[in-house]
mmCIF file of C-alpha atoms in Angstrom:
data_model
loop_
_atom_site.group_PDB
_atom_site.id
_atom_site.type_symbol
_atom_site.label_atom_id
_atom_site.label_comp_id
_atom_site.label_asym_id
_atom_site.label_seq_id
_atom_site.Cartn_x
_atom_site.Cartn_y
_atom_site.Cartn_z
ATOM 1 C CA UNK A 1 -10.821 -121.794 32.587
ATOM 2 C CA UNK A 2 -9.043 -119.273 30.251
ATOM 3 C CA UNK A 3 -5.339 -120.732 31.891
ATOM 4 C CA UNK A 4 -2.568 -118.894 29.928
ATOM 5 C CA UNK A 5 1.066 -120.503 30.102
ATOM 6 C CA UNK A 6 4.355 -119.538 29.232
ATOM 7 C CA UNK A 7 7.560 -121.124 28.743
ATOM 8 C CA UNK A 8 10.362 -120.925 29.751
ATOM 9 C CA UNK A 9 9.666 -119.210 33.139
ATOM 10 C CA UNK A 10 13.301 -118.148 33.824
ATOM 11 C CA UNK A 11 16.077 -118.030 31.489
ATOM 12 C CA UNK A 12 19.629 -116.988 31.407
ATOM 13 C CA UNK A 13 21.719 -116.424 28.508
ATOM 14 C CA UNK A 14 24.556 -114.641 27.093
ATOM 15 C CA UNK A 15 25.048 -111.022 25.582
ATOM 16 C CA UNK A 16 24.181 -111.736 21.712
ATOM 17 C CA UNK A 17 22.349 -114.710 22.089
ATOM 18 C CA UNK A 18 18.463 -115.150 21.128
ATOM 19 C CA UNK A 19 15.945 -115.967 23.060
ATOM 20 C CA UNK A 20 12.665 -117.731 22.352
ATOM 21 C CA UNK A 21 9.561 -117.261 25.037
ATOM 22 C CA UNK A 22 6.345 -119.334 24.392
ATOM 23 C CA UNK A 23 2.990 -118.028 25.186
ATOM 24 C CA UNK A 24 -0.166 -120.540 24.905
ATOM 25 C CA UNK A 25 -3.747 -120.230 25.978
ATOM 26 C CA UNK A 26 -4.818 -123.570 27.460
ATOM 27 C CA UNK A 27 -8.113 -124.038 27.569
ATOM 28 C CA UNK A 28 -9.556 -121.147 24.803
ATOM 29 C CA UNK A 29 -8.577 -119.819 21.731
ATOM 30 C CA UNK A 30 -7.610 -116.420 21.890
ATOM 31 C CA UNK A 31 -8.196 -114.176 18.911
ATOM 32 C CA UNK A 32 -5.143 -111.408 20.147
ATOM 33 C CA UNK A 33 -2.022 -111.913 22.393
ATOM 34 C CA UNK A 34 -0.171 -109.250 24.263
ATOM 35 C CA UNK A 35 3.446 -109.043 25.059
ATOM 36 C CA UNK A 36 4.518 -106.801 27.744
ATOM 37 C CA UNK A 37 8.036 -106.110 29.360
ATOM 38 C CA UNK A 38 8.282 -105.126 33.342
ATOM 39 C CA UNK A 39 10.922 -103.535 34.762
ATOM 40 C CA UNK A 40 11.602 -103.728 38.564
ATOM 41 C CA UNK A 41 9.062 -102.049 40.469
ATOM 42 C CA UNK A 42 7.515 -100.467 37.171
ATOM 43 C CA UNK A 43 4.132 -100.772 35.530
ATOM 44 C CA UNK A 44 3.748 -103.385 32.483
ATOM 45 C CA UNK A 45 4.645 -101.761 29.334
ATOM 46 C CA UNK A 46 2.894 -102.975 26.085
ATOM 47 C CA UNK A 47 5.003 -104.226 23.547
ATOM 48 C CA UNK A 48 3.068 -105.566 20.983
ATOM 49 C CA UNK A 49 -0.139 -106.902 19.882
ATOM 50 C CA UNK A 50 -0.244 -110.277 18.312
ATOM 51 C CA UNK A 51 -3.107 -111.601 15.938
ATOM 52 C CA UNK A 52 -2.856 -115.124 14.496
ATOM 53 C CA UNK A 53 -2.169 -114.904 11.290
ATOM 54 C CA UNK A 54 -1.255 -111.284 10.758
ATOM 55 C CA UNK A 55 1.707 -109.750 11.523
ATOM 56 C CA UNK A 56 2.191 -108.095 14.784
ATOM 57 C CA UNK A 57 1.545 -104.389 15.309
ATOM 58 C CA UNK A 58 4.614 -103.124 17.738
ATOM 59 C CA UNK A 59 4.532 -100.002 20.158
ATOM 60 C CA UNK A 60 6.034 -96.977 19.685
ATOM 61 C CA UNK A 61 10.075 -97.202 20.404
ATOM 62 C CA UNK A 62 9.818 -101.110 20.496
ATOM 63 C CA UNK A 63 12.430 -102.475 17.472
ATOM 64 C CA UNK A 64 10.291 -104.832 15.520
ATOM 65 C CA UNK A 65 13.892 -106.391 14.021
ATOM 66 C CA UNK A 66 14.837 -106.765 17.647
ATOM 67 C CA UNK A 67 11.390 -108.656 18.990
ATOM 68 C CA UNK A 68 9.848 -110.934 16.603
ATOM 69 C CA UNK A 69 6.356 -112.246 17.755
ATOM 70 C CA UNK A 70 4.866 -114.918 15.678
ATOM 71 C CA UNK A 71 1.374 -115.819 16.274
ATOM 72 C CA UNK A 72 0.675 -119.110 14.499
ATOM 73 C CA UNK A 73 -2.480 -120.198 15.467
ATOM 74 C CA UNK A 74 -5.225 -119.386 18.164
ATOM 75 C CA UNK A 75 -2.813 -121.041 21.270
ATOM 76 C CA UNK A 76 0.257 -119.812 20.565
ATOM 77 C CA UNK A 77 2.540 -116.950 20.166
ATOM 78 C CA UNK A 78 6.158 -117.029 20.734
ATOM 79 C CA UNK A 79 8.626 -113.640 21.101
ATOM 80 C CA UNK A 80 12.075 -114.307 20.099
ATOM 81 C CA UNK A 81 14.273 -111.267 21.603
ATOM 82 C CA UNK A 82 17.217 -111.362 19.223
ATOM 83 C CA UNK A 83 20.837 -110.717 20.502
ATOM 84 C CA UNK A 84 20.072 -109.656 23.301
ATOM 85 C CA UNK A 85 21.758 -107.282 25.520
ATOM 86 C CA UNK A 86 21.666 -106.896 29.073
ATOM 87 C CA UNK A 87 19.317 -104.168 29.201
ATOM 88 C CA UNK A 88 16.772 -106.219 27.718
ATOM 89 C CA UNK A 89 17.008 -108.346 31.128
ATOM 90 C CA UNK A 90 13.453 -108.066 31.959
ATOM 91 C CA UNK A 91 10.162 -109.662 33.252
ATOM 92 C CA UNK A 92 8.374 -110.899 30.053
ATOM 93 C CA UNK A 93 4.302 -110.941 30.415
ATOM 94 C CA UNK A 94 2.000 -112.256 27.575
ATOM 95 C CA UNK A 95 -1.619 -112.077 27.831
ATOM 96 C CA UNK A 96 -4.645 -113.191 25.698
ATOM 97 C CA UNK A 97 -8.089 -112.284 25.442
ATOM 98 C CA UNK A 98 -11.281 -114.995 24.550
ATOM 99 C CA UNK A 99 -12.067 -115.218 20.749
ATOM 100 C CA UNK A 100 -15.197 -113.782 19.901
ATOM 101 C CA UNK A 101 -15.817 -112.784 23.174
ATOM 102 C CA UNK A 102 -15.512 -109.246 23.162
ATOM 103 C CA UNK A 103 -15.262 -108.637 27.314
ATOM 104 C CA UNK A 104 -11.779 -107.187 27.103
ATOM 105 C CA UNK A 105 -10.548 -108.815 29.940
ATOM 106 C CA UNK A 106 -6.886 -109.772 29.618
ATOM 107 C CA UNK A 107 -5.832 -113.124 30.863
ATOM 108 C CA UNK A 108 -1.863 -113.129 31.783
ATOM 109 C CA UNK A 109 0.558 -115.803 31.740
ATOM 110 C CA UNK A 110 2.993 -115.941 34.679
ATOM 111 C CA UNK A 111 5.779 -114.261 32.772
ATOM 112 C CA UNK A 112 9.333 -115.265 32.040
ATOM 113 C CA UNK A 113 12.341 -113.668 33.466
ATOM 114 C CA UNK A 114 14.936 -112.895 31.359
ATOM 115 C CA UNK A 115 18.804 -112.334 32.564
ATOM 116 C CA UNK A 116 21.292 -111.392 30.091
ATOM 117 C CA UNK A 117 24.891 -111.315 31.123
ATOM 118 C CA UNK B 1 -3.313 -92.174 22.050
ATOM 119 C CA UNK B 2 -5.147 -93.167 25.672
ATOM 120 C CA UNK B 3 -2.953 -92.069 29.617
ATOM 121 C CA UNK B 4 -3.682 -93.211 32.354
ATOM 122 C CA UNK B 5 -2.712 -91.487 35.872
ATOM 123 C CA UNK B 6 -2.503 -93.598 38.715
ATOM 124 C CA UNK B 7 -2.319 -92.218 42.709
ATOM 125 C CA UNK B 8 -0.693 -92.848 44.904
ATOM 126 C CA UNK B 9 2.111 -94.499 44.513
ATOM 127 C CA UNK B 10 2.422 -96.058 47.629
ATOM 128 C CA UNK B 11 -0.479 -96.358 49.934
ATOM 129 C CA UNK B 12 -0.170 -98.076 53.865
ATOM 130 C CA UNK B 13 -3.036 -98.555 55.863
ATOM 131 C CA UNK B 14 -4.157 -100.578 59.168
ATOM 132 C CA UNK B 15 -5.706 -103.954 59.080
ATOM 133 C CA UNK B 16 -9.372 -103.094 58.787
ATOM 134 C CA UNK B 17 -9.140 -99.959 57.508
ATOM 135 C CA UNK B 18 -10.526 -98.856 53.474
ATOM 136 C CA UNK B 19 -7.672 -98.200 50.508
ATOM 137 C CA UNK B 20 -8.692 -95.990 48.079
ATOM 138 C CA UNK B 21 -7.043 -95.654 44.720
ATOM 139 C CA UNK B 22 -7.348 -93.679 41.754
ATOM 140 C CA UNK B 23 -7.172 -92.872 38.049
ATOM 141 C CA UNK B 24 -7.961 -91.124 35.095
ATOM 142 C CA UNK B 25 -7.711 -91.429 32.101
ATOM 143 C CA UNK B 26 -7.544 -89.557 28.593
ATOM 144 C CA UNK B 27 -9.403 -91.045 25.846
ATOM 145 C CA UNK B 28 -12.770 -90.656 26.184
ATOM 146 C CA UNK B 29 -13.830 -93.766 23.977
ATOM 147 C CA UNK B 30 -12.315 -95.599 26.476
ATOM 148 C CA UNK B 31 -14.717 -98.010 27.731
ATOM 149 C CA UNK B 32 -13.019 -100.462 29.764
ATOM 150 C CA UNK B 33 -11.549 -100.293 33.073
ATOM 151 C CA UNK B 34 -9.830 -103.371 34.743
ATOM 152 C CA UNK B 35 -8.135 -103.063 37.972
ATOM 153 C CA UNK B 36 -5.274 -106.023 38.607
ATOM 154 C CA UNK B 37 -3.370 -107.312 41.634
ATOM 155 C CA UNK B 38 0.108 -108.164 40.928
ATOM 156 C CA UNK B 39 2.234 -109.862 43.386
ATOM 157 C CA UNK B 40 6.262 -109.782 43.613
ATOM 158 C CA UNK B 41 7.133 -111.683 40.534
ATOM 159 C CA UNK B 42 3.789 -112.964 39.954
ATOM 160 C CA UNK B 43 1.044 -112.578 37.559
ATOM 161 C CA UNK B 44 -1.163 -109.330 37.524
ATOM 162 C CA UNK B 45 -4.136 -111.286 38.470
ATOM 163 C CA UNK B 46 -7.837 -109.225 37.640
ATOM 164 C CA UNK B 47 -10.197 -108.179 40.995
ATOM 165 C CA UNK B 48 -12.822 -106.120 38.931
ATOM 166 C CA UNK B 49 -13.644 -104.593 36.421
ATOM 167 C CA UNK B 50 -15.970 -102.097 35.181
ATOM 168 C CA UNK B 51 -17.688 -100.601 32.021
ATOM 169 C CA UNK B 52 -18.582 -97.381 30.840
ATOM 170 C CA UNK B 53 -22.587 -97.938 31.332
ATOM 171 C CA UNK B 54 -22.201 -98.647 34.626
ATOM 172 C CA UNK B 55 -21.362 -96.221 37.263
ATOM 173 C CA UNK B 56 -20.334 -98.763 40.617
ATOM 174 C CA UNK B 57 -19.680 -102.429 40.646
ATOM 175 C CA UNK B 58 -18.783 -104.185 43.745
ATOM 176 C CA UNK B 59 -18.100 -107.610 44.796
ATOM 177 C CA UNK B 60 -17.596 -108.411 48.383
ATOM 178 C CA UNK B 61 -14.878 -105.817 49.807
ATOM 179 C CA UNK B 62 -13.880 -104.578 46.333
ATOM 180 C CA UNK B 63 -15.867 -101.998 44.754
ATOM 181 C CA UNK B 64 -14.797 -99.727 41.539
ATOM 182 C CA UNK B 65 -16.245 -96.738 40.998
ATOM 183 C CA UNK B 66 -16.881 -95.113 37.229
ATOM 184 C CA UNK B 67 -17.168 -91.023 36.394
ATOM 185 C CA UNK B 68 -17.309 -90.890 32.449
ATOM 186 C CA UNK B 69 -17.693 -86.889 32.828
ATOM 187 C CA UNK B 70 -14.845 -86.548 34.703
ATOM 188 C CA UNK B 71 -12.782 -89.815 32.999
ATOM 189 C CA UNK B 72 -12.061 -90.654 36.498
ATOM 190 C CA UNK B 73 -12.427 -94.201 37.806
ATOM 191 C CA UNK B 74 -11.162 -95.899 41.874
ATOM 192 C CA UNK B 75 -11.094 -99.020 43.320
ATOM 193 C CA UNK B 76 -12.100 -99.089 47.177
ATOM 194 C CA UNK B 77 -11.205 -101.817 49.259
ATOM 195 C CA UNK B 78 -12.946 -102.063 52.723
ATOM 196 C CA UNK B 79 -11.996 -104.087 55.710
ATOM 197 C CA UNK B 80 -8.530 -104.177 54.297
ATOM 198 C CA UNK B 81 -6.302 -107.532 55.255
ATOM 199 C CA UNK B 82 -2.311 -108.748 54.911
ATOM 200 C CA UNK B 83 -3.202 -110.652 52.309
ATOM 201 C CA UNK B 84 -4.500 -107.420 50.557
ATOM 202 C CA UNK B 85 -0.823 -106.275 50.389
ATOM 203 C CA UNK B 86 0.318 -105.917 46.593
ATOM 204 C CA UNK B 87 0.409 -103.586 43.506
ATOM 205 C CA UNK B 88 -2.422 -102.979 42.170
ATOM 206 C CA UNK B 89 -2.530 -101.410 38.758
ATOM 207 C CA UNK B 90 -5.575 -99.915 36.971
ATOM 208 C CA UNK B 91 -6.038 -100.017 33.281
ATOM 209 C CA UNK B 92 -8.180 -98.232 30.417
ATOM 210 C CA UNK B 93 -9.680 -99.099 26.772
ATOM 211 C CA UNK B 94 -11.772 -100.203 24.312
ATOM 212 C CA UNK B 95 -12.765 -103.481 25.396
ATOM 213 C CA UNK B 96 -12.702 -106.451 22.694
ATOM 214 C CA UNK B 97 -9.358 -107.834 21.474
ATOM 215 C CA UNK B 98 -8.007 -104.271 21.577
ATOM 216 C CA UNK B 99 -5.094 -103.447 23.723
ATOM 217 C CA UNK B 100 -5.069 -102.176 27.699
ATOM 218 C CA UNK B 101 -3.020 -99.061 29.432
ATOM 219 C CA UNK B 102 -2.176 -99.608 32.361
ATOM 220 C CA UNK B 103 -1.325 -96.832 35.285
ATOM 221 C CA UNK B 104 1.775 -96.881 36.786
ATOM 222 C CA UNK B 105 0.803 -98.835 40.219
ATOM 223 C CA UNK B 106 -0.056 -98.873 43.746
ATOM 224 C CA UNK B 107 1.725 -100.298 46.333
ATOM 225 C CA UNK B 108 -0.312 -101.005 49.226
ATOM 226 C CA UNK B 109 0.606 -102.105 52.688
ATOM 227 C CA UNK B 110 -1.793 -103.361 55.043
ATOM 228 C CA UNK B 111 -0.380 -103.449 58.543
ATOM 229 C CA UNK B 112 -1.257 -105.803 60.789
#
């Protein structure tokens, strides 16, 4: 149980494009989703914190303008990075955590790599 | 807001031998304290995990250690194998739906 996906897992696209990246909990609802962004060889770096219904509440130095999150209901939660620019090639992590299950634990999807050119 | 300090950086031991690898942290409320295993390009995947009432936890050959004076917690991994070979990243907060920070990683090498 608690299987997080996300789609796509690899995408390339050009400089001022957008890009949409789909993050669903498969087998549990999850009350919060987390979006991280991993740079080569670097730790995961919170990005923003995603409740269903609410809007999401965005790190320090992370453009909210620039990375949209909508959380629409208990499964899903999409990031759409917005003309992007090739230093926003990354690795793209979401995680989730159980509703009403207050353990903490994090459950990640398998992240989506993003190439801008 | 909550660090978290991670050493070392890189760690390389023998087949058989025990890792050790620590971090603190700096917000006392803190109360959570995951440790993950992330493999090139894969998924940080959790080992253990440990909470501030409890002082050890251990589960076959991984076993976290908690100091809540000191806001120190390690992860010890005995009889290490290949397959142990990874970064593993340690993490701090308040449990619930509220938000991790992780450490920077450790990449360990187990030598055959």
């Amino acid at each position: 149980g608690a299987v997080v996906s996300q789609h796509p897992s690899r995408v390339i696209c050009k400089s001022g494009t957008s890009v949409k990246i789909e993050c669903r909990s498969l087998d549990f609802q999850a009350t919060t989703m987390f979006w991280y962004r991993q740079f080569p060889k670097q730790s995961l770096m919170l990005m923003a914190t995603s409740n269903e219904g609410s809007k999401a509440t965005y790190e320090q130095g992370v453009e909210k303008d620039k990375f949209l999150i909508n959380h629409a209901s208990l499964t899903l939660s999409t990031l759409t990075v917005t003309s992007a620019h090739p230093e926003d090639s990354s690795f793209y992590i979401c995680s989730a955590t159980l509703h009403h299950v207050g353990s903490g634990e994090q459950f990640f999807g398998p992240g989506t790599r993003l190439t801008v050119l | 807001g909550e660090n978290v300090e991670q050493h070392p950086s890189t760690l390389s031991v023998q087949e058989g031998d025990s890792a050790v690898i620590k971090c603190t942290y700096s917000d006392s409320a803190s109360n959570y304290f995951p440790w993950y295993k992330q493999e090139l390009g894969k998924r940080p995947q959790l080992i253990i995990d440990i909470r501030s009432n409890v002082g050890e936890k251990k589960d076959q050959r991984i076993a976290v250690t908690l100091n809540k004076t000191a806001k120190h917690f390690s992860l010890h991994i005995t009889e290490t194998q290949p397959e142990d070979s990874a970064v593993y990243f340690c993490a701090a907060g308040l449990g619930g739906s509220e938000k991790l920070v992780f450490g920077k990683g450790t990449k360990l090498t187990v030598n055959p």
